PDB file of C-alpha atoms and ligand atoms in Angstrom:
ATOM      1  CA  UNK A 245       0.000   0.000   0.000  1.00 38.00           C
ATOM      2  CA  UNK A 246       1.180   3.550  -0.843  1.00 39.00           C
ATOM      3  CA  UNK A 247       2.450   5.683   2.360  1.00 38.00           C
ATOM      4  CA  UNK A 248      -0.322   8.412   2.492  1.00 38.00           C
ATOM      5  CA  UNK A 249       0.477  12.072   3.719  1.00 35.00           C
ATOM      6  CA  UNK A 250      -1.858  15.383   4.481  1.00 36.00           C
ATOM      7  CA  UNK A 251      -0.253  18.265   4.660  1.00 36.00           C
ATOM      8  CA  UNK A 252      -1.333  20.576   7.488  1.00 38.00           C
ATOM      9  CA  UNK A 253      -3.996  18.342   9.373  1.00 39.00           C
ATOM     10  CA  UNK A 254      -1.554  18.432  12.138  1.00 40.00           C
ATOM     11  CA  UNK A 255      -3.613  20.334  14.488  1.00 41.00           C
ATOM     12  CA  UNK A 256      -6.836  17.516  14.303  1.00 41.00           C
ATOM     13  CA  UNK A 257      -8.620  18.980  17.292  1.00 43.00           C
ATOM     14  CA  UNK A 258      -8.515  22.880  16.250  1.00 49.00           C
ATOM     15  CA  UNK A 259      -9.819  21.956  12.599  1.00 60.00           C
ATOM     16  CA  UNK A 260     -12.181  19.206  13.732  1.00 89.00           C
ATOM     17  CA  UNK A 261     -10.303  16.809  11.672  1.00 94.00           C
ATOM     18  CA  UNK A 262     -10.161  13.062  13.043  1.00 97.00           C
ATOM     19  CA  UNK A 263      -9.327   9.652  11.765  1.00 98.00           C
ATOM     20  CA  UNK A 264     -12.370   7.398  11.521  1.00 98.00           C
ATOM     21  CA  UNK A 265     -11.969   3.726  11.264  1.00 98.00           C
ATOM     22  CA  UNK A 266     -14.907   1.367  10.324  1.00 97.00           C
ATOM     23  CA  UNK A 267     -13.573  -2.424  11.608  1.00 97.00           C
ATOM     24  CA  UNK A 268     -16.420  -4.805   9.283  1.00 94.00           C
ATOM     25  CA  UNK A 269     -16.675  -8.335   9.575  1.00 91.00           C
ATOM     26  CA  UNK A 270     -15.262  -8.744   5.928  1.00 92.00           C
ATOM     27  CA  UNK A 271     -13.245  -5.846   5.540  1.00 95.00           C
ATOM     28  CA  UNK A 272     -11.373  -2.623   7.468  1.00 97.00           C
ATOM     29  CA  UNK A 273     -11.793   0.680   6.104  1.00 97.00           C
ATOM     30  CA  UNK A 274     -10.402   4.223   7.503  1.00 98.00           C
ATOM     31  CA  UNK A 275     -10.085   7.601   6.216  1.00 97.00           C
ATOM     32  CA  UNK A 276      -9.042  11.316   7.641  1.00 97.00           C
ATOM     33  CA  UNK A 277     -12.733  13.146   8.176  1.00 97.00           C
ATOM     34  CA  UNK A 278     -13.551  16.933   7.994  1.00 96.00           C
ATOM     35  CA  UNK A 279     -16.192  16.996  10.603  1.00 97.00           C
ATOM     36  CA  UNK A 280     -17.267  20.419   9.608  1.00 95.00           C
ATOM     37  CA  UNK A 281     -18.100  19.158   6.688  1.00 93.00           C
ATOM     38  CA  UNK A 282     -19.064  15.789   7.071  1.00 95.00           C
ATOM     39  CA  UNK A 283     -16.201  14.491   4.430  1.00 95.00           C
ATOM     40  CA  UNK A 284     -13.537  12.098   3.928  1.00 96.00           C
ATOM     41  CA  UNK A 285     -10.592  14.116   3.205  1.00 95.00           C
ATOM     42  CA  UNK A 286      -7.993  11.575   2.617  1.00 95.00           C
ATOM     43  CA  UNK A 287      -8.196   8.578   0.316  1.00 95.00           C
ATOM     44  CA  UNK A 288     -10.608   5.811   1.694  1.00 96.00           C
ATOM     45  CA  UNK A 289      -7.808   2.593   2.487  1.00 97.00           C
ATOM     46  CA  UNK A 290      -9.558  -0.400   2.734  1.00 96.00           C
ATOM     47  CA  UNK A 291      -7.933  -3.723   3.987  1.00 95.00           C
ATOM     48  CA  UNK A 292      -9.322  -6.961   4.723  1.00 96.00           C
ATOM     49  CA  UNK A 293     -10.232  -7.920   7.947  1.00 97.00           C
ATOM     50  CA  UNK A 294      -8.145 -10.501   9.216  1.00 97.00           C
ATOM     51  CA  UNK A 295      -9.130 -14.400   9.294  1.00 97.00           C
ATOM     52  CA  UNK A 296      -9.775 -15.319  12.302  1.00 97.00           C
ATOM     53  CA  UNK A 297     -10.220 -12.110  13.381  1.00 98.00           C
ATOM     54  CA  UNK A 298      -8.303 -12.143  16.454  1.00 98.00           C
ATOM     55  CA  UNK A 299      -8.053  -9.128  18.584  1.00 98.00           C
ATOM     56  CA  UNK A 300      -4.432  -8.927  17.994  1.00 98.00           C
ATOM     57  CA  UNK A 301      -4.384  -9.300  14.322  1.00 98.00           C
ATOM     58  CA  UNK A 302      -7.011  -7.142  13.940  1.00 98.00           C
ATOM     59  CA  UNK A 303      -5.320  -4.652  16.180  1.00 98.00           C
ATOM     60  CA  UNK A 304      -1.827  -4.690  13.976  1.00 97.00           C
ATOM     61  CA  UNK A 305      -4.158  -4.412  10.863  1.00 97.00           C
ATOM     62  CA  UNK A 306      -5.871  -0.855  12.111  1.00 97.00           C
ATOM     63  CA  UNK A 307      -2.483   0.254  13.532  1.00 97.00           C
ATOM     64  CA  UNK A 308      -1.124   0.358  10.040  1.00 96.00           C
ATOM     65  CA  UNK A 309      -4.008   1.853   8.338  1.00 95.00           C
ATOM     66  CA  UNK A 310      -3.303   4.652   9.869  1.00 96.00           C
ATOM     67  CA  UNK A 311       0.457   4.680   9.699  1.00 95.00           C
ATOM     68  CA  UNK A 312      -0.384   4.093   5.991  1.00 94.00           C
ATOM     69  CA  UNK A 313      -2.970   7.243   6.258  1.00 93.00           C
ATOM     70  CA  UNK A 314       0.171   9.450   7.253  1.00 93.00           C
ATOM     71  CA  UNK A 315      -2.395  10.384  10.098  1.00 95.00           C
ATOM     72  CA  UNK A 316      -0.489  11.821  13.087  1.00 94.00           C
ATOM     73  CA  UNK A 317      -3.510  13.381  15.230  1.00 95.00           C
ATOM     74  CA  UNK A 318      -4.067  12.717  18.678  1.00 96.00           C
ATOM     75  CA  UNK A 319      -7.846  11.213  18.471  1.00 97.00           C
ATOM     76  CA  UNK A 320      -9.400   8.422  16.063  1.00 98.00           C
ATOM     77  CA  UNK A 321     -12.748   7.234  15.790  1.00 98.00           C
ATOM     78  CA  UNK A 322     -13.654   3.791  15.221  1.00 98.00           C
ATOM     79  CA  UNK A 323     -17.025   2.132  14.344  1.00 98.00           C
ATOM     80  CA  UNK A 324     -16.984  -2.256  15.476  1.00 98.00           C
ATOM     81  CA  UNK A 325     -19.657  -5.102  14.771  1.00 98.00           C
ATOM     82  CA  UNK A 326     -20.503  -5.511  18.380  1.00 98.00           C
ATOM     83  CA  UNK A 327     -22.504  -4.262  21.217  1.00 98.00           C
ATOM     84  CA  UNK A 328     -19.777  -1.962  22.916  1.00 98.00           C
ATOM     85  CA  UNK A 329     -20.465  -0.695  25.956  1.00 98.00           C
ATOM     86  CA  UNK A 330     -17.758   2.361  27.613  1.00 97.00           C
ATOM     87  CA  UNK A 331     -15.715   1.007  24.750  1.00 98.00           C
ATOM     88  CA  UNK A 332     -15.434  -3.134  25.621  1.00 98.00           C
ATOM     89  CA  UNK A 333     -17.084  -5.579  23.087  1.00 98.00           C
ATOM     90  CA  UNK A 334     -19.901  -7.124  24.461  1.00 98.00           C
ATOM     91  CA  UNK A 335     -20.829  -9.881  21.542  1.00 98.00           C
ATOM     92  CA  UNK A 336     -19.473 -11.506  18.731  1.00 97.00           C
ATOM     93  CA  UNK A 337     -21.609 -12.504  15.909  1.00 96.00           C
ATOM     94  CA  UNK A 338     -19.121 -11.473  12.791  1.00 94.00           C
ATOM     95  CA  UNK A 339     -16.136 -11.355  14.407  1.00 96.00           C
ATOM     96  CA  UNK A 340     -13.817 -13.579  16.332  1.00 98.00           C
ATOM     97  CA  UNK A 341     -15.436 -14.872  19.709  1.00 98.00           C
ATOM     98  CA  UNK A 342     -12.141 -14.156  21.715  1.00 98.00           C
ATOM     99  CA  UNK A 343     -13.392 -10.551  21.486  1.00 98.00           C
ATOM    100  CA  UNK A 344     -15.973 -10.570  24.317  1.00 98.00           C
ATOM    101  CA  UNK A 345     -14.861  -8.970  26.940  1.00 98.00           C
ATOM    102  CA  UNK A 346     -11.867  -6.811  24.828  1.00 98.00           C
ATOM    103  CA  UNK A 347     -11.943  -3.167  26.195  1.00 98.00           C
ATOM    104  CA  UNK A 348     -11.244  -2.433  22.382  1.00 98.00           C
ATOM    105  CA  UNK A 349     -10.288   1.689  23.290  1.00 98.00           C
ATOM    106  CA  UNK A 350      -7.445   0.087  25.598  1.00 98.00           C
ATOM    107  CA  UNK A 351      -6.091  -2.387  22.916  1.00 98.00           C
ATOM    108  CA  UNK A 352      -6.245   0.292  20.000  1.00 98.00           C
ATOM    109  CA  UNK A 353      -5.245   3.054  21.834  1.00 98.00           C
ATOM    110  CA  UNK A 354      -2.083   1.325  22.899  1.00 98.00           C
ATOM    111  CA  UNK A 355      -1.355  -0.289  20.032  1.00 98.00           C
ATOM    112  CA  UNK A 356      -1.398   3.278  18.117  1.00 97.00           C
ATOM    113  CA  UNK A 357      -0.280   5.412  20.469  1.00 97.00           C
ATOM    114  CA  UNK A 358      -3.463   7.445  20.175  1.00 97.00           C
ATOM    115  CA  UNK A 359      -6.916   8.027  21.942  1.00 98.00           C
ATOM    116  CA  UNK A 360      -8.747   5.378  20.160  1.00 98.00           C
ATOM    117  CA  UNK A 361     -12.856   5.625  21.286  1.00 98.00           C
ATOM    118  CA  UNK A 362     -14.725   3.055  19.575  1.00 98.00           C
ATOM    119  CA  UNK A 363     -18.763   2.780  19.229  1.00 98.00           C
ATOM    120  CA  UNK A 364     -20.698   0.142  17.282  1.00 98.00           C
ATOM    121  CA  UNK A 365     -20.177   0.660  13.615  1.00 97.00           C
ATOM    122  CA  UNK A 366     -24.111   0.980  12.813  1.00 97.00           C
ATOM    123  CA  UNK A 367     -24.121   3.349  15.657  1.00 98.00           C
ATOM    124  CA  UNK A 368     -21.453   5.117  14.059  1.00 98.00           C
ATOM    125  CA  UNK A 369     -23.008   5.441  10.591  1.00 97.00           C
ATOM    126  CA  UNK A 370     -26.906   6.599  11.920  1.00 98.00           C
ATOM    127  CA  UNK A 371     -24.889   9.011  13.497  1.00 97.00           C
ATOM    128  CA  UNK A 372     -23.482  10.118  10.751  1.00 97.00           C
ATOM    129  CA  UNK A 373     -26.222  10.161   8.455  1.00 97.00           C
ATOM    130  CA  UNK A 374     -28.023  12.023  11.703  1.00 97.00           C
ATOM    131  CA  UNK A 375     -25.681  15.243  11.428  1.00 96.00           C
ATOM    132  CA  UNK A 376     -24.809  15.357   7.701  1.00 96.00           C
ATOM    133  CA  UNK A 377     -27.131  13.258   5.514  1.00 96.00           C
ATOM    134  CA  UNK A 378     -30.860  11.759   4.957  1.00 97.00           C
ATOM    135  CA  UNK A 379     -31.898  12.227   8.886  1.00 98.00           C
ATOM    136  CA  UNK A 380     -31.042  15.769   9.725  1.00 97.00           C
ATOM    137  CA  UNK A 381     -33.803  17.648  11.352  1.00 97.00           C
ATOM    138  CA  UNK A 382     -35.803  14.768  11.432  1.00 98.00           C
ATOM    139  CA  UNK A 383     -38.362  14.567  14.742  1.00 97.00           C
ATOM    140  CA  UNK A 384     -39.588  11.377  16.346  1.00 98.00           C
ATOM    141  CA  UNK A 385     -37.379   8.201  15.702  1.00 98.00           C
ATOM    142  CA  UNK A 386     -35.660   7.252  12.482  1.00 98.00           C
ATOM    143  CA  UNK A 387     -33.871   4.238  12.076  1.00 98.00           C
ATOM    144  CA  UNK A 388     -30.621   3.215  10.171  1.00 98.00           C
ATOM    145  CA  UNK A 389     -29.968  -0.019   8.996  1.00 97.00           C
ATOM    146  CA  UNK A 390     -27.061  -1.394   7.620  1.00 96.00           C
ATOM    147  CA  UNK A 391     -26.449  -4.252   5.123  1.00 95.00           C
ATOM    148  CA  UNK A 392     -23.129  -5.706   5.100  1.00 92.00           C
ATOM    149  CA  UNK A 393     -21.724  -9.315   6.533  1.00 91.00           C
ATOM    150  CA  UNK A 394     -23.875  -8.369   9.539  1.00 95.00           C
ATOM    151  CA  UNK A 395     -27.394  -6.938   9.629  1.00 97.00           C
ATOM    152  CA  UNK A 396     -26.623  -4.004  12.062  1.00 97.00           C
ATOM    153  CA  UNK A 397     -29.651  -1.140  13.668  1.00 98.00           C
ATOM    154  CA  UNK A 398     -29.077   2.396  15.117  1.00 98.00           C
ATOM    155  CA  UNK A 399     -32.639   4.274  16.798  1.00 98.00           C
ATOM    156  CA  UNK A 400     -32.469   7.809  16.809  1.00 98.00           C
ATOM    157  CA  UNK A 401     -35.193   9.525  18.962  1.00 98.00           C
ATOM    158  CA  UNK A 402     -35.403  13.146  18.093  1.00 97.00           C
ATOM    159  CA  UNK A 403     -31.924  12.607  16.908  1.00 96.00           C
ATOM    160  CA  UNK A 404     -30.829  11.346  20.236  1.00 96.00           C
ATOM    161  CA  UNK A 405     -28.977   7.653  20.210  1.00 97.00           C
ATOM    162  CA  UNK A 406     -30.495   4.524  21.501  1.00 98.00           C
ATOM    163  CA  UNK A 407     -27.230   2.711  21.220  1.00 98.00           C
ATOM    164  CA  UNK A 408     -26.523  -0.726  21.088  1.00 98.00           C
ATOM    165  CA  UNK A 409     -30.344  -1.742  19.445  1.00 98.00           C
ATOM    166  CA  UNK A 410     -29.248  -4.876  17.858  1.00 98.00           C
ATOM    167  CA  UNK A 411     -32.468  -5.389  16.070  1.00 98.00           C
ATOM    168  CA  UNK A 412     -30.719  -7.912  12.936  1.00 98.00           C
ATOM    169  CA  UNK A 413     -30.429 -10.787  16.009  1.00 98.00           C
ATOM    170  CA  UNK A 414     -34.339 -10.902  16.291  1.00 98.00           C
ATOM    171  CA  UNK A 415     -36.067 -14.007  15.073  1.00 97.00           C
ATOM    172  CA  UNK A 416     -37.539 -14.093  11.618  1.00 97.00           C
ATOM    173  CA  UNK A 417     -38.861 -17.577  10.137  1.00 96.00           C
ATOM    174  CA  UNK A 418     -37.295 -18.897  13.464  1.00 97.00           C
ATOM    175  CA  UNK A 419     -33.692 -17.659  12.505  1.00 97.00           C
ATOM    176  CA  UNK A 420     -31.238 -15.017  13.673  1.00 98.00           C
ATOM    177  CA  UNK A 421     -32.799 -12.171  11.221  1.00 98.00           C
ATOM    178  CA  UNK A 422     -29.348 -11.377   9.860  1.00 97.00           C
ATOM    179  CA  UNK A 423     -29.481 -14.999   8.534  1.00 97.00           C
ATOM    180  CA  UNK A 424     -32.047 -14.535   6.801  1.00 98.00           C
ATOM    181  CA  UNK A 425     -31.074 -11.492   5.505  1.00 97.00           C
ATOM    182  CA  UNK A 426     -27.554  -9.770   4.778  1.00 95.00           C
ATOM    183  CA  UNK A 427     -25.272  -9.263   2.604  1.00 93.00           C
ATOM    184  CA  UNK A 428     -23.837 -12.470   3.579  1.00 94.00           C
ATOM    185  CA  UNK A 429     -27.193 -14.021   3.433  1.00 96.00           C
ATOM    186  CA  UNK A 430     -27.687 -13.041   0.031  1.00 96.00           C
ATOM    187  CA  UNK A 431     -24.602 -13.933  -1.948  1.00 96.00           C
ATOM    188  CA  UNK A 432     -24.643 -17.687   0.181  1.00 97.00           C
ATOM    189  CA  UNK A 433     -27.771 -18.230  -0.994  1.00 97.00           C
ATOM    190  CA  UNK A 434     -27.227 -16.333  -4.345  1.00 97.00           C
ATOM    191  CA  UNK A 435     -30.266 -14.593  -3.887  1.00 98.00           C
ATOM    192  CA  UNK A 436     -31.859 -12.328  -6.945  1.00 98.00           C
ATOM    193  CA  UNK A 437     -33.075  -8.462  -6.214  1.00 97.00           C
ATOM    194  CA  UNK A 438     -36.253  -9.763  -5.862  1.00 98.00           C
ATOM    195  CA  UNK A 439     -35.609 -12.338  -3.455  1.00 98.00           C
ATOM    196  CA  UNK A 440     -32.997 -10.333  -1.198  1.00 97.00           C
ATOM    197  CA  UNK A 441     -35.865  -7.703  -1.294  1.00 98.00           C
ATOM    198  CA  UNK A 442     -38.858  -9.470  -0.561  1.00 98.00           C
ATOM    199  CA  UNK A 443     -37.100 -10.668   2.405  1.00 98.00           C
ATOM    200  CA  UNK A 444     -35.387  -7.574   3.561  1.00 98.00           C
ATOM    201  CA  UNK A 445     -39.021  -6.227   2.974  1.00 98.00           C
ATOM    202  CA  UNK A 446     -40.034  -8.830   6.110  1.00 98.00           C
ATOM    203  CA  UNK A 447     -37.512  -7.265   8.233  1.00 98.00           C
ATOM    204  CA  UNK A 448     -38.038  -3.382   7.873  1.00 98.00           C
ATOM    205  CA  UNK A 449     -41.845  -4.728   8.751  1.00 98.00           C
ATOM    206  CA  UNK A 450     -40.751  -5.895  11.470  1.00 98.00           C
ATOM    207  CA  UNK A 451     -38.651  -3.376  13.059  1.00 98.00           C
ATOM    208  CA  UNK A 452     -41.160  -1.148  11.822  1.00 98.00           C
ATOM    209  CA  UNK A 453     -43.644  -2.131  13.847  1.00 98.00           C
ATOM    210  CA  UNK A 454     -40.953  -2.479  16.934  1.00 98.00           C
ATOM    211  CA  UNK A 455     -40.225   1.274  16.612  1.00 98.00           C
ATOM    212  CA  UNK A 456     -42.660   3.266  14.780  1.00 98.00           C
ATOM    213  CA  UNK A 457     -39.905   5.161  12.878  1.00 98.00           C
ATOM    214  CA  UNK A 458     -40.894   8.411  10.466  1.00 98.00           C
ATOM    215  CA  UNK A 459     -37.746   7.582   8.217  1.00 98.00           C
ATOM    216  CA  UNK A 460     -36.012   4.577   7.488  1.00 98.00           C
ATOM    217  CA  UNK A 461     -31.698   4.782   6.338  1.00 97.00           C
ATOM    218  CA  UNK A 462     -30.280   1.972   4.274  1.00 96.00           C
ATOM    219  CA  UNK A 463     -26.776   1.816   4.922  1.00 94.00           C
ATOM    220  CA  UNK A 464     -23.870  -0.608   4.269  1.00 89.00           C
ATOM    221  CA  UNK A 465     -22.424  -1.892   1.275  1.00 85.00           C
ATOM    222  CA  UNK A 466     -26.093  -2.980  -0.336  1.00 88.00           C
ATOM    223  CA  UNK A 467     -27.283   0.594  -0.305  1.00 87.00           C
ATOM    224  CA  UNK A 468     -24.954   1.439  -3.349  1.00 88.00           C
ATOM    225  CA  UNK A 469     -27.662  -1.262  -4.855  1.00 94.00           C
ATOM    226  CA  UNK A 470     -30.793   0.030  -3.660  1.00 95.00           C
ATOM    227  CA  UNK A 471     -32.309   0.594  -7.479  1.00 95.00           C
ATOM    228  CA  UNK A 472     -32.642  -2.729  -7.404  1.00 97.00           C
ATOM    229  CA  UNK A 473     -34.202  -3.601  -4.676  1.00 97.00           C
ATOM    230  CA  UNK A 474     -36.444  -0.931  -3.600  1.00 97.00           C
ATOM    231  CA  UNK A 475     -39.381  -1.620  -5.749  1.00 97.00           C
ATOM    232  CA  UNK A 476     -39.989  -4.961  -3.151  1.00 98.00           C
ATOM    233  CA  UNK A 477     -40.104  -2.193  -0.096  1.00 98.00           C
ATOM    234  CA  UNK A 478     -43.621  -1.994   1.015  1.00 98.00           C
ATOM    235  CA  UNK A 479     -43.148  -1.389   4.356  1.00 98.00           C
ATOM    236  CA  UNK A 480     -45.329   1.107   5.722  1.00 97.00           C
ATOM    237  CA  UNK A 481     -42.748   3.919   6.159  1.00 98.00           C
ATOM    238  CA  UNK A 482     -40.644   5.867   4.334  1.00 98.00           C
ATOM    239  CA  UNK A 483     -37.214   4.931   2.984  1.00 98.00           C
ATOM    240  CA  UNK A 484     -34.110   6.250   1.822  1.00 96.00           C
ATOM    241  CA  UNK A 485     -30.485   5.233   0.853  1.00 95.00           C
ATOM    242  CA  UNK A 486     -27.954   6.998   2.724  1.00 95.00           C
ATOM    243  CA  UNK A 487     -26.503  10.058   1.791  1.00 93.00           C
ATOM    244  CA  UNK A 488     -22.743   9.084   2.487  1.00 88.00           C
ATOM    245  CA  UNK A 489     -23.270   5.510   1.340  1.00 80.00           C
ATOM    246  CA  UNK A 490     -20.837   3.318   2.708  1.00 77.00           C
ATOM    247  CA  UNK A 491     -18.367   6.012   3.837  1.00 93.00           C
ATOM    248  CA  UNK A 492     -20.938   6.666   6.667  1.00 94.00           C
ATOM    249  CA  UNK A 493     -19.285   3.999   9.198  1.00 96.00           C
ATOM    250  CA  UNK A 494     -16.102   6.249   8.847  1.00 97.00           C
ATOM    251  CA  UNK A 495     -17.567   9.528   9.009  1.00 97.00           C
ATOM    252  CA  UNK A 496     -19.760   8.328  12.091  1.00 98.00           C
ATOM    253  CA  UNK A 497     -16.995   6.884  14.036  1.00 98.00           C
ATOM    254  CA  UNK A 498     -14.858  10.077  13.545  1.00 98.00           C
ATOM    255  CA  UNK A 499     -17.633  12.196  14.934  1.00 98.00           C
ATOM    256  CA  UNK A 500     -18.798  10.012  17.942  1.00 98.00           C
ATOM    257  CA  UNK A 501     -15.005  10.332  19.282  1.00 98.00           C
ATOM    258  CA  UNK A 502     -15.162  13.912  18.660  1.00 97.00           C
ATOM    259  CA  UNK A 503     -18.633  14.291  20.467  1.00 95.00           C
ATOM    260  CA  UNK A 504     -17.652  12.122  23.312  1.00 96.00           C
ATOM    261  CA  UNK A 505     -14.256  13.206  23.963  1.00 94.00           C
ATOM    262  CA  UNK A 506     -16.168  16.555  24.201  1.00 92.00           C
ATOM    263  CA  UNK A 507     -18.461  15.319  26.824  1.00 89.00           C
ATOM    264  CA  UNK A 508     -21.302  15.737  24.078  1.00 86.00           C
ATOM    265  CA  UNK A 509     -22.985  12.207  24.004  1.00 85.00           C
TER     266      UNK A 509
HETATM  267  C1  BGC B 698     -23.549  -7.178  14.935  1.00 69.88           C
HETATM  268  C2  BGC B 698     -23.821  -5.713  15.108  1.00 69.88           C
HETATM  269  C3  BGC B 698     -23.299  -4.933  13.918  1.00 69.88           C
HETATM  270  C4  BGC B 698     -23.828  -5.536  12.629  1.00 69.88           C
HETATM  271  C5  BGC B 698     -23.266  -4.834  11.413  1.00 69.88           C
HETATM  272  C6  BGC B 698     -24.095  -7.647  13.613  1.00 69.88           C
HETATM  273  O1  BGC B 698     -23.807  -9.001  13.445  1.00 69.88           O
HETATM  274  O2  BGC B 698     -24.143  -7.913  15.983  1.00 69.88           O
HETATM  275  O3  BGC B 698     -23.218  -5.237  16.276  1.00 69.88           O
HETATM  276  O4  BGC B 698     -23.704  -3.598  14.031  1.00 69.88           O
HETATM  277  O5  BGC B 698     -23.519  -6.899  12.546  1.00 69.88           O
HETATM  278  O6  BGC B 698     -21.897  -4.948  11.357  1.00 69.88           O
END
């Protein structure tokens, strides 16, 4: 990989400029964010997630996206497929099961030598798409979901976090929902469009009628695809693709550091 550098982003705090890092259950992805504006500023690097995804290897892989960033700031962002709770991983669906129990801030932060605060990565992108995209000013709850290897939720209640929802491990046809549906799901089973969206349709239904949202956000990987798949939507509610795409795990991580180093969230 190419060594990356960005000339005069050394002052991240002052310019609101933080590394976000979005740790996937397929791949790693990290990028220098303007949080003014909501932007990546750098090139997006995107490695895979290790196999098994150890907390170690894992750890060495995000240490040297960011040495390959050129990113030298003092605070960095990072989005993970877990429940986290004060920064420790709490489950372990898409990732290795040695992480339960990892106080993930502790092992990054060392590891880089920088403030590393670390939210779920769904969390990370509703937040995102909260401040900058398809959910600003938007009353009542709205709902992200994201479509990658995992099936991951964020609830936003007059734009106010619910963290940790979790809503792809409810049941659907007596499975884990993000069985059923997912990325993952969809290329195991090779579904079509029509397939994939007739039973994503089954989920928003349901988490529709668990939350009563005014908007829904499709996030993820799949929402580049959303064309295809959004004439099967009939859920009740309305729904859009987000506006940063995929980039809104980075963007979201950045800003939750930023917000809760400043005692925001
Ligand atoms: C995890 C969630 C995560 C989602 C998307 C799920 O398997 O349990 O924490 O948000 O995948 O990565």
């Amino acid at each position: 990989m190419r060594q990356h550098t960005y000339p005069n982003t050394g002052n991240y705090m002052q310019t609101k400029t933080i590394f976000g890092i979005d740790v996937g259950g397929t791949n790693t992805k990290g990028a220098i964010v303007d949080l003014g504006k909501g932007e990546l500023i750098s090139e997006r690097i995107k490695v895979p997630t290790p196999v098994p995804s150890k907390p170690e290897a894992v750890a060495k892989v995000v240490a040297e996206l960011v040495r390959q960033a050129g990113y030298k700031g003092k605070l960095i962002g990072c989005g993970f497929p877990s429940i986290v709770k004060d920064g420790v991983c709490h489950s372990a669906a898409n990732i290795d099961a040695e992480w339960k129990g990892v106080n993930i801030n502790k092992l990054f932060s060392k590891i880089i030598g920088a403030k590393v605060i670390t939210t779920n990565d769904a969390d990370a992108a509703g937040l995102a798409e909260m401040r900058y995209g398809k959910g600003k000013n938007v009353k009542g709850n709205v709902l992200l979901v994201t479509i990658g290897t995992g099936l991951g939720t964020a609830l936003f209640t007059d734009g106010i976090l619910v963290p940790n929802t979790e809503f792809g491990h409810c049941t659907l046809h007596n499975m884990i929902a993000e069985h059923y549906v997912s990325g993952t799901a969809r290329k195991a089973e090779n579904m079509t469009w029509k397939e994939f969206g007739n039973r994503f349709n089954e989920f928003l239904e349901m988490v529709n009628r668990l939350t009563s949202p005014n908007l829904i956000i499709l996030g993820g990987g799949i929402s580049n695809f959303y064309r295809q798949f959004r004439k099967y939507l009939t859920v009740d509610t309305r729904v859009k693709a987000a506006k940063m795409f995929n980039h809104a795990g980075i963007i979201g991580a950045a800003l939750y550091a930023y917000e809760k180093k400043a005692g925001k969230l």
